[in-house]
Coordinates of C-alpha atoms and ligand atoms in Angstrom, one line a residue:
X30 CA 0.0 0.0 0.0
X31 CA 1.2 3.5 -0.8
X32 CA 0.6 6.8 0.9
X33 CA -2.8 8.5 0.3
X34 CA -2.2 11.7 -1.6
X35 CA -3.7 15.1 -1.2
X36 CA -5.7 14.5 -4.4
X37 CA -7.5 11.6 -2.7
X38 CA -9.2 14.2 -0.4
X39 CA -11.1 15.6 -3.4
X40 CA -11.6 19.3 -4.1
X41 CA -10.6 21.4 -1.1
X42 CA -11.7 24.9 -2.0
X43 CA -13.5 26.4 1.0
X44 CA -12.6 23.4 3.1
X45 CA -10.8 23.7 6.4
X46 CA -7.7 21.6 6.2
X47 CA -5.5 21.0 9.3
X48 CA -1.9 20.4 8.3
X49 CA 0.5 18.8 10.7
X50 CA 3.9 20.2 9.9
X51 CA 7.2 19.8 11.6
X52 CA 8.2 23.4 12.4
X53 CA 10.5 22.4 15.2
X54 CA 13.3 24.8 14.2
X55 CA 16.4 25.7 16.2
X56 CA 15.9 29.0 18.0
X57 CA 18.4 31.3 19.8
X58 CA 16.9 34.1 21.8
X59 CA 13.7 33.9 19.8
X60 CA 15.6 34.0 16.4
X61 CA 15.4 31.1 14.0
X62 CA 19.0 29.9 13.3
X63 CA 18.0 27.4 10.6
X64 CA 14.6 27.8 8.8
X65 CA 15.0 24.6 6.7
X66 CA 11.9 23.0 8.2
X67 CA 9.8 26.0 7.6
X68 CA 10.9 26.2 3.9
X69 CA 10.4 22.4 3.5
X70 CA 6.8 22.9 4.7
X71 CA 5.9 25.6 2.3
X72 CA 5.1 23.6 -0.9
X73 CA 2.3 21.7 0.7
X74 CA 0.8 24.9 2.2
X75 CA 1.1 26.7 -1.1
X76 CA -0.6 23.7 -2.9
X77 CA -3.5 23.8 -0.5
X78 CA -4.1 27.5 -0.4
X79 CA -3.6 27.5 -4.2
X80 CA -6.8 25.5 -4.5
X81 CA -8.7 27.8 -2.0
X82 CA -8.4 25.7 1.1
X83 CA -8.5 27.3 4.5
X84 CA -5.3 26.1 6.0
X85 CA -4.7 25.5 9.7
X86 CA -1.1 24.7 10.5
X87 CA -0.2 22.7 13.7
X88 CA 3.3 21.8 14.9
X89 CA 5.3 21.2 18.0
X90 CA 8.4 23.2 18.9
X91 CA 11.0 21.8 21.4
X92 CA 9.9 19.9 24.5
X93 CA 7.7 22.1 26.7
X94 CA 6.1 20.1 29.5
X95 CA 2.5 19.9 28.4
X96 CA 1.9 23.6 29.4
X97 CA 2.4 27.0 27.8
X98 CA 6.0 28.2 27.9
X99 CA 6.8 31.4 26.0
X100 CA 10.3 30.1 25.2
X101 CA 8.7 27.5 22.9
X102 CA 6.1 29.7 21.2
X103 CA 5.6 29.2 17.5
X104 CA 5.1 32.9 17.0
X105 CA 8.5 33.5 15.4
X106 CA 7.9 30.5 13.1
X107 CA 4.5 31.9 12.0
X108 CA 6.2 35.2 11.3
X109 CA 8.9 33.4 9.2
X110 CA 6.2 31.5 7.3
X111 CA 4.4 34.7 6.6
X112 CA 7.6 36.0 4.9
X113 CA 8.0 32.8 2.9
X114 CA 4.6 32.2 1.4
X115 CA 2.4 34.5 -0.7
X116 CA -0.7 34.1 1.4
X117 CA -1.4 36.0 4.7
X118 CA -0.4 34.0 7.8
X119 CA -2.3 34.6 11.0
X120 CA -1.3 33.2 14.5
X121 CA -3.4 31.9 17.4
X122 CA -2.0 32.3 20.9
X123 CA -3.5 29.0 21.9
X124 CA -3.9 25.6 20.3
X125 CA -7.5 24.6 20.8
X126 CA -8.7 27.4 23.1
X127 CA -10.8 30.5 22.4
X128 CA -8.3 32.4 20.3
X129 CA -7.7 29.4 18.0
X130 CA -11.5 28.8 17.7
X131 CA -12.2 32.5 16.9
X132 CA -9.4 32.7 14.3
X133 CA -10.4 29.4 12.7
X134 CA -13.9 30.7 12.4
X135 CA -12.6 33.9 10.7
X136 CA -10.3 32.2 8.2
X137 CA -11.1 32.9 4.6
X138 CA -10.4 30.7 1.5
X139 CA -6.7 30.6 0.7
X140 CA -5.6 31.9 4.1
X141 CA -3.3 30.3 6.6
X142 CA -3.6 30.2 10.4
X143 CA -0.8 28.8 12.6
X144 CA -1.9 27.5 16.0
X145 CA 0.3 27.7 19.1
X146 CA 2.6 24.8 20.0
X147 CA 0.8 21.4 20.2
X148 CA 3.0 20.4 23.1
X149 CA 1.5 23.2 25.3
X150 CA -1.2 20.6 25.7
X151 CA -0.6 17.4 27.7
X152 CA -2.8 15.3 25.4
X153 CA -0.3 15.6 22.5
X154 CA 2.4 13.4 23.8
X155 CA 0.4 11.5 26.5
X156 CA 1.1 7.8 27.0
X157 CA -2.6 7.4 27.6
X158 CA -4.4 6.7 24.4
X159 CA -7.7 8.1 25.6
X160 CA -6.0 11.4 26.5
X161 CA -4.4 11.6 23.1
X162 CA -7.7 10.8 21.3
X163 CA -9.5 13.5 23.3
X164 CA -6.9 16.1 22.3
X165 CA -7.0 14.9 18.7
X166 CA -10.8 15.3 18.8
X167 CA -10.4 19.0 19.8
X168 CA -8.1 19.5 16.8
X169 CA -10.4 17.5 14.5
X170 CA -13.2 19.9 15.4
X171 CA -11.4 22.5 13.3
X172 CA -11.0 20.2 10.3
X173 CA -12.9 19.0 7.3
X174 CA -9.7 17.1 6.3
X175 CA -6.2 16.5 7.7
X176 CA -2.9 16.6 5.8
X177 CA 0.1 15.1 7.6
X178 CA 3.4 16.6 6.5
X179 CA 5.6 16.5 9.6
X180 CA 8.1 13.9 8.6
X181 CA 10.3 14.5 11.6
X182 CA 7.6 13.1 13.9
X183 CA 6.1 10.1 12.0
X184 CA 7.9 7.7 14.2
X185 CA 5.9 9.0 17.2
X186 CA 2.5 7.8 18.3
X187 CA 1.3 11.3 19.2
X188 CA -2.2 12.9 19.0
X189 CA -1.5 15.1 16.0
X190 CA 0.5 12.4 14.2
X191 CA -1.6 9.3 14.8
X192 CA -5.0 9.8 16.4
X193 CA -6.0 13.0 14.5
X194 CA -5.4 11.3 11.1
X195 CA -8.0 8.6 12.0
X196 CA -10.7 11.1 12.9
X197 CA -11.0 12.8 9.5
X198 CA -10.2 12.0 5.9
X199 CA -6.4 12.3 5.9
X200 CA -3.5 12.2 3.4
X201 CA 0.2 12.7 3.2
X202 CA 1.5 16.1 2.3
X203 CA 4.2 16.7 -0.4
X204 CA 7.1 16.7 2.1
X205 CA 6.2 13.3 3.6
X206 CA 5.6 11.9 0.1
X207 CA 9.1 13.1 -1.1
X208 CA 10.8 11.8 2.1
X209 CA 9.3 8.4 1.8
X210 CA 10.1 8.2 -1.9
X211 CA 13.8 8.6 -1.3
X212 CA 14.0 6.5 1.9
X213 CA 12.1 3.7 0.2
X214 CA 14.7 3.7 -2.6
X215 CA 17.4 3.4 0.1
X216 CA 15.6 0.5 1.7
X217 CA 14.3 -1.5 -1.2
X218 CA 17.2 -1.8 -3.6
X219 CA 20.2 0.5 -2.8
X220 CA 22.9 0.5 -5.3
X221 CA 26.1 -1.0 -3.8
X222 CA 28.4 -0.2 -2.2
X223 CA 25.9 1.2 0.4
X224 CA 27.5 3.2 3.2
X225 CA 25.9 4.6 6.3
X226 CA 27.7 7.3 8.2
X227 CA 26.6 7.8 11.9
X228 CA 27.5 10.6 14.3
X229 CA 25.9 13.1 16.5
X230 CA 25.2 13.2 20.2
X231 CA 22.1 11.1 20.8
X232 CA 24.4 8.1 21.4
X233 CA 22.1 5.5 23.0
X234 CA 19.3 6.3 20.5
X235 CA 21.7 5.8 17.5
X236 CA 23.6 2.8 18.8
X237 CA 20.3 0.8 18.6
X238 CA 19.9 1.4 14.9
X239 CA 23.3 -0.2 14.1
X240 CA 21.9 -3.7 14.9
X241 CA 19.2 -3.2 12.3
X242 CA 21.4 -1.6 9.7
X243 CA 24.1 -4.2 9.7
X244 CA 22.2 -6.7 7.6
X245 CA 21.5 -4.0 5.0
X246 CA 24.7 -2.1 4.4
X247 CA 28.3 -2.7 3.2
X248 CA 30.0 -0.2 5.5
X249 CA 29.2 1.8 8.6
X250 CA 31.4 4.8 9.4
X251 CA 31.3 5.9 13.1
X252 CA 32.0 9.5 14.2
X253 CA 30.5 12.0 16.5
X254 CA 29.8 11.3 20.2
X255 CA 29.2 7.6 19.7
X256 CA 32.7 6.9 18.5
X257 CA 34.0 7.0 22.1
X258 CA 31.8 4.1 23.1
X259 CA 33.4 2.1 20.3
X260 CA 36.9 3.1 21.3
X261 CA 36.1 2.1 24.9
X262 CA 34.8 -1.2 23.6
X263 CA 38.2 -1.8 22.1
X264 CA 39.8 -1.2 25.4
X265 CA 40.9 2.4 24.9
X266 CA 40.6 5.2 27.4
X267 CA 38.5 8.2 26.2
X268 CA 39.2 10.9 28.7
X269 CA 36.1 13.0 29.4
X270 CA 34.6 12.4 26.0
X271 CA 30.9 11.4 25.6
X272 CA 30.7 7.7 26.7
X273 CA 27.9 5.3 27.3
X274 CA 29.7 2.9 29.5
X275 CA 26.7 0.6 29.9
X276 CA 26.6 0.1 26.1
X277 CA 30.1 -1.3 25.7
X278 CA 29.0 -4.9 25.7
X279 CA 26.3 -4.1 23.1
X280 CA 28.9 -2.4 20.9
X281 CA 31.2 -5.4 21.1
X282 CA 28.3 -7.5 20.0
X283 CA 27.9 -5.2 16.9
X284 CA 31.5 -5.4 16.1
X285 CA 31.4 -9.2 16.2
X286 CA 28.2 -9.3 14.1
X287 CA 29.7 -7.0 11.5
X288 CA 32.8 -9.2 11.2
X289 CA 30.6 -12.3 10.7
X290 CA 28.5 -10.5 8.0
X291 CA 31.5 -9.0 6.2
X292 CA 30.3 -5.5 6.9
X293 CA 33.1 -3.0 7.4
X294 CA 32.7 -0.8 10.5
X295 CA 35.2 2.1 10.1
X296 CA 36.2 3.6 13.4
X297 CA 38.4 6.8 13.8
X298 CA 42.1 6.3 13.9
X299 CA 42.7 9.8 15.2
X300 CA 40.6 12.4 17.0
X301 CA 40.7 16.1 18.0
X302 CA 40.9 16.4 21.7
X303 CA 40.3 19.7 23.6
X304 CA 40.9 21.0 27.0
X305 CA 37.3 22.2 27.4
X306 CA 34.0 22.5 25.4
X307 CA 34.6 25.9 23.9
X308 CA 35.7 27.5 20.6
X309 CA 38.9 28.9 22.0
X310 CA 39.9 25.8 24.0
X311 CA 43.4 24.4 23.5
X312 CA 43.2 21.3 21.3
X313 CA 45.4 18.7 19.7
X314 CA 45.1 15.8 17.2
X315 CA 45.9 12.5 18.8
X316 CA 45.8 8.8 17.9
X317 CA 42.4 7.2 18.8
X318 CA 44.2 4.9 21.3
X319 CA 46.1 7.7 23.0
X320 CA 43.3 10.1 24.0
X321 CA 44.5 10.4 27.6
X322 CA 48.1 10.9 26.5
X323 CA 47.6 14.6 25.6
X324 CA 48.5 17.5 27.9
X325 CA 44.9 17.4 29.1
X326 CA 45.2 13.8 30.3
X327 CA 42.0 12.3 31.5
X328 CA 40.1 15.6 31.3
X329 CA 40.5 15.9 27.5
X330 CA 37.3 16.0 25.5
X331 CA 37.2 14.3 22.0
X332 CA 35.3 16.9 19.9
X333 CA 35.9 15.8 16.3
X334 CA 37.4 13.1 14.2
X335 CA 41.0 13.7 13.2
X336 CA 42.3 14.5 9.7
X337 CA 43.4 11.0 8.8
X338 CA 40.0 9.6 9.8
X339 CA 38.3 12.4 7.8
X340 CA 40.3 11.5 4.7
X341 CA 39.6 7.7 5.1
X342 CA 35.9 8.4 5.6
X343 CA 35.8 10.7 2.6
X344 CA 37.4 8.1 0.4
X345 CA 35.0 5.4 1.5
X346 CA 32.0 7.7 0.9
X347 CA 33.2 8.9 -2.6
X348 CA 33.6 5.2 -3.6
X349 CA 30.0 4.3 -2.6
X350 CA 27.0 4.4 -4.9
X351 CA 24.5 5.0 -2.0
X352 CA 25.3 7.0 1.1
X353 CA 23.1 7.9 4.0
X354 CA 24.5 10.2 6.6
X355 CA 23.0 11.1 10.0
X356 CA 24.8 13.0 12.8
X357 CA 27.7 15.5 12.7
X358 CA 31.2 14.0 13.0
X359 CA 32.1 16.5 15.7
X360 CA 31.0 19.7 17.4
X361 CA 30.6 21.5 14.2
X362 CA 29.0 24.5 15.9
X363 CA 32.5 25.4 17.2
X364 CA 34.8 26.3 14.2
X365 CA 37.9 24.3 15.4
X366 CA 35.8 21.1 15.6
X367 CA 34.0 21.4 12.2
X368 CA 36.6 19.9 9.9
X369 CA 35.4 16.3 10.1
X370 CA 31.8 17.2 9.4
X371 CA 32.9 19.4 6.5
X372 CA 35.0 16.6 5.0
X373 CA 32.2 14.1 5.2
X374 CA 29.7 16.6 3.7
X375 CA 32.1 17.4 0.9
X376 CA 32.6 13.7 0.1
X377 CA 28.8 13.2 0.0
X378 CA 28.5 15.9 -2.7
X379 CA 30.9 13.8 -4.8
X380 CA 29.0 10.6 -4.6
X381 CA 28.2 9.1 -8.0
X382 CA 24.8 7.7 -7.0
X383 CA 22.4 8.6 -4.2
X384 CA 23.5 10.8 -1.3
X385 CA 21.1 11.5 1.5
X386 CA 21.6 13.7 4.7
X387 CA 19.2 13.0 7.5
X388 CA 18.8 14.7 10.9
X389 CA 18.0 18.2 12.2
X390 CA 21.5 19.0 13.3
X391 CA 23.1 17.3 10.3
X392 CA 21.0 19.4 7.9
X393 CA 21.8 22.6 9.9
X394 CA 25.5 21.6 9.8
X395 CA 25.7 21.3 6.0
X396 CA 23.9 24.7 5.6
X397 CA 26.0 26.4 8.2
X398 CA 29.2 25.1 6.5
X399 CA 28.0 26.6 3.3
X400 CA 26.8 23.6 1.3
X401 CA 23.7 24.4 -0.7
X402 CA 20.8 22.0 -0.4
X403 CA 21.1 21.1 -4.1
X404 CA 24.6 19.6 -3.6
X405 CA 22.9 16.5 -2.1
X406 CA 20.2 14.3 -3.6
X407 CA 18.0 14.7 -0.5
X408 CA 18.2 16.4 2.9
X409 CA 15.7 14.7 5.2
X410 CA 13.9 16.8 7.7
X411 CA 13.8 13.9 10.1
X412 CA 16.7 12.3 11.9
X413 CA 15.1 9.7 14.2
X414 CA 12.2 9.1 11.7
X415 CA 14.6 8.5 8.8
X416 CA 16.7 6.1 10.8
X417 CA 13.7 4.2 11.9
X418 CA 12.5 4.0 8.4
X419 CA 15.9 2.6 7.2
X420 CA 15.8 0.1 10.0
X421 CA 12.6 -1.3 8.5
X422 CA 10.5 -0.3 11.5
X423 CA 6.8 0.4 11.2
X424 CA 6.2 4.1 11.6
X425 CA 2.8 4.9 13.2
X426 CA 2.5 8.3 11.4
X427 CA 2.9 6.6 8.0
X428 CA 0.8 3.5 8.6
X429 CA -2.1 5.8 9.4
X430 CA -1.7 7.4 6.0
X431 CA -1.9 4.0 4.2
X432 CA 1.8 3.1 4.1
X433 CA 2.7 -0.5 4.8
Ligands
ADP501 P1 21.0 15.0 14.2 O1 20.1 16.1 14.7 O2 21.6 15.3 12.9 O3 20.3 13.6 14.3 P2 22.2 14.7 16.8 O4 21.1 15.5 17.4 O5 22.3 13.3 17.2 O6 22.2 14.8 15.3 O7 23.6 15.3 17.3 C1 24.0 16.6 16.9 C2 25.0 17.2 17.9 O8 26.0 16.3 18.1 C3 25.6 18.5 17.5 O9 25.1 19.5 18.3 C4 27.1 18.2 17.7 O10 27.7 19.3 18.4 C5 27.1 17.0 18.6 N1 28.4 16.2 18.6 C6 29.0 15.7 17.5 N2 30.2 15.1 17.9 C7 30.3 15.3 19.2 C8 31.3 15.0 20.2 N3 32.4 14.3 19.9 N4 31.0 15.3 21.5 C9 29.9 16.0 21.8 N5 28.9 16.3 21.0 C10 29.1 16.0 19.7
MG502 MG1 19.5 16.7 16.7

C-alpha cells in the first residue's frame, strides 16, 4: 500500500484543512537559526491555499512540558512562514482554546492560520491513548480534512500524528511523500556499495539502529559522540569524551556481528581532543588509542574526528553508490571542531549515486558550513524518523496514511 495523496481528499476549495507540519526549528533568543523545516513545509501549504483551502497549521516546537511556555512559542515561526509564502499567515495564541477557535472561524479561503505549539497541551504526547484521542478530537473539530506533513515526527504515536489522522479524511503532504520516496529507494534496492555514516550526540538512540542496519549495508562509518563508546569497547581510554559505558558490551556485539557478516565498521584512527568545550579551547590531534596521553590527560574531550580519519571516511564515501549520513562528525557549531563534518559533507557531494543527509542538526550543519541543499540528492527533515524508516520499522504516522 502506498501513501494516500492530497488528491485523494477531493476538491478542497473552501474546506478547512488542518496540516500537521514539523516546524521544530532551532531558536536562539527567539531568532530562528535554521529555517530549513519552515521552507520544507511551504510547498504543501502553497498547494492547499492555491486551491482555495483554509489552512490551519499545527506543529510542536521543542519539548515544553505539556503547558504553555513562551520560550517555545511558535510565534516567530509563524512570522517566518508569513515572509516565505504568498498568502497571509495569522497566528493563534493557543492551540485549541478561544483564540484558536475564533481565528479558525474567521479564516477565509486561501488563508493560513498557525496554531500555538501542540505540546503546550498534555494530550499531544500523553502515553494514555484516551487522552491523546481526546486532544485529537479537539483538533479535529477545526478540520474537514487532515494533511500530515511533519516527517520528523512520523515515528511518534502522538495525538496530532496518529490519532487525529484517524478522525477525519487524511492524506500525506508533499514533504512526507518526497521523504518516503527517497528513503524507500534506500531500503528496497540500494545500489552498492551502500555506506551509512553515523555521528551526533544522541548516542544511545543511535547505537540501537546499528543492529538493524548491519544486515542492510556494506559499510558503517562511526564518528560524533558515539565513536568513544566504540573506542572504549576496544579497550581504549577516552578521557572525558561522551561515553555510554553501559553500552560497551552491546557495541562489542555489533563489532562481532559486523565481522561475521562481512560489513566494514570504520572507526576513527585519530581524533581532535580539547581542554574544554569551547571554541577557544586548547586542542590537539591524537591517535584514537592515546586520548589520555595529551597534555589534558583524563580531562581531555574528544570533539571531532581527526584529519586521517576524515580522509579515510571521505574516500570510502566517494567510492560508494549509495550513502546515508546522520549525525555530525564533531561539534561543528564550534569552528575548530567542524573539519570532520565538513570533509564528510564534501565527500557526499561527490558521490556518483544517491546521497542523503538526515537529521535536524546534520541538515543545519551542512547549511552552516555553506553547502547548498542542491549539492545532495536529498536532505531529510527527520533524523530519528529517517533512521527508523531505514531500520525497517513500522512508523505509526505513516501507517495511518496507508503506508505498509
Ligand atoms: P541529528 O540532529 O543530525 O540527528 P544529533 O542530534 O544526534 O544529530 O547530534 C547533533 C549534535 O552532536 C551536534 O550539536 C554536535 O555538536 C554534537 N556532537 C557531535 N560530535 C560530538 C562529540 N564528539 N562530543 C559531543 N557532541 C558532539
Ligand atoms: Mg539533533
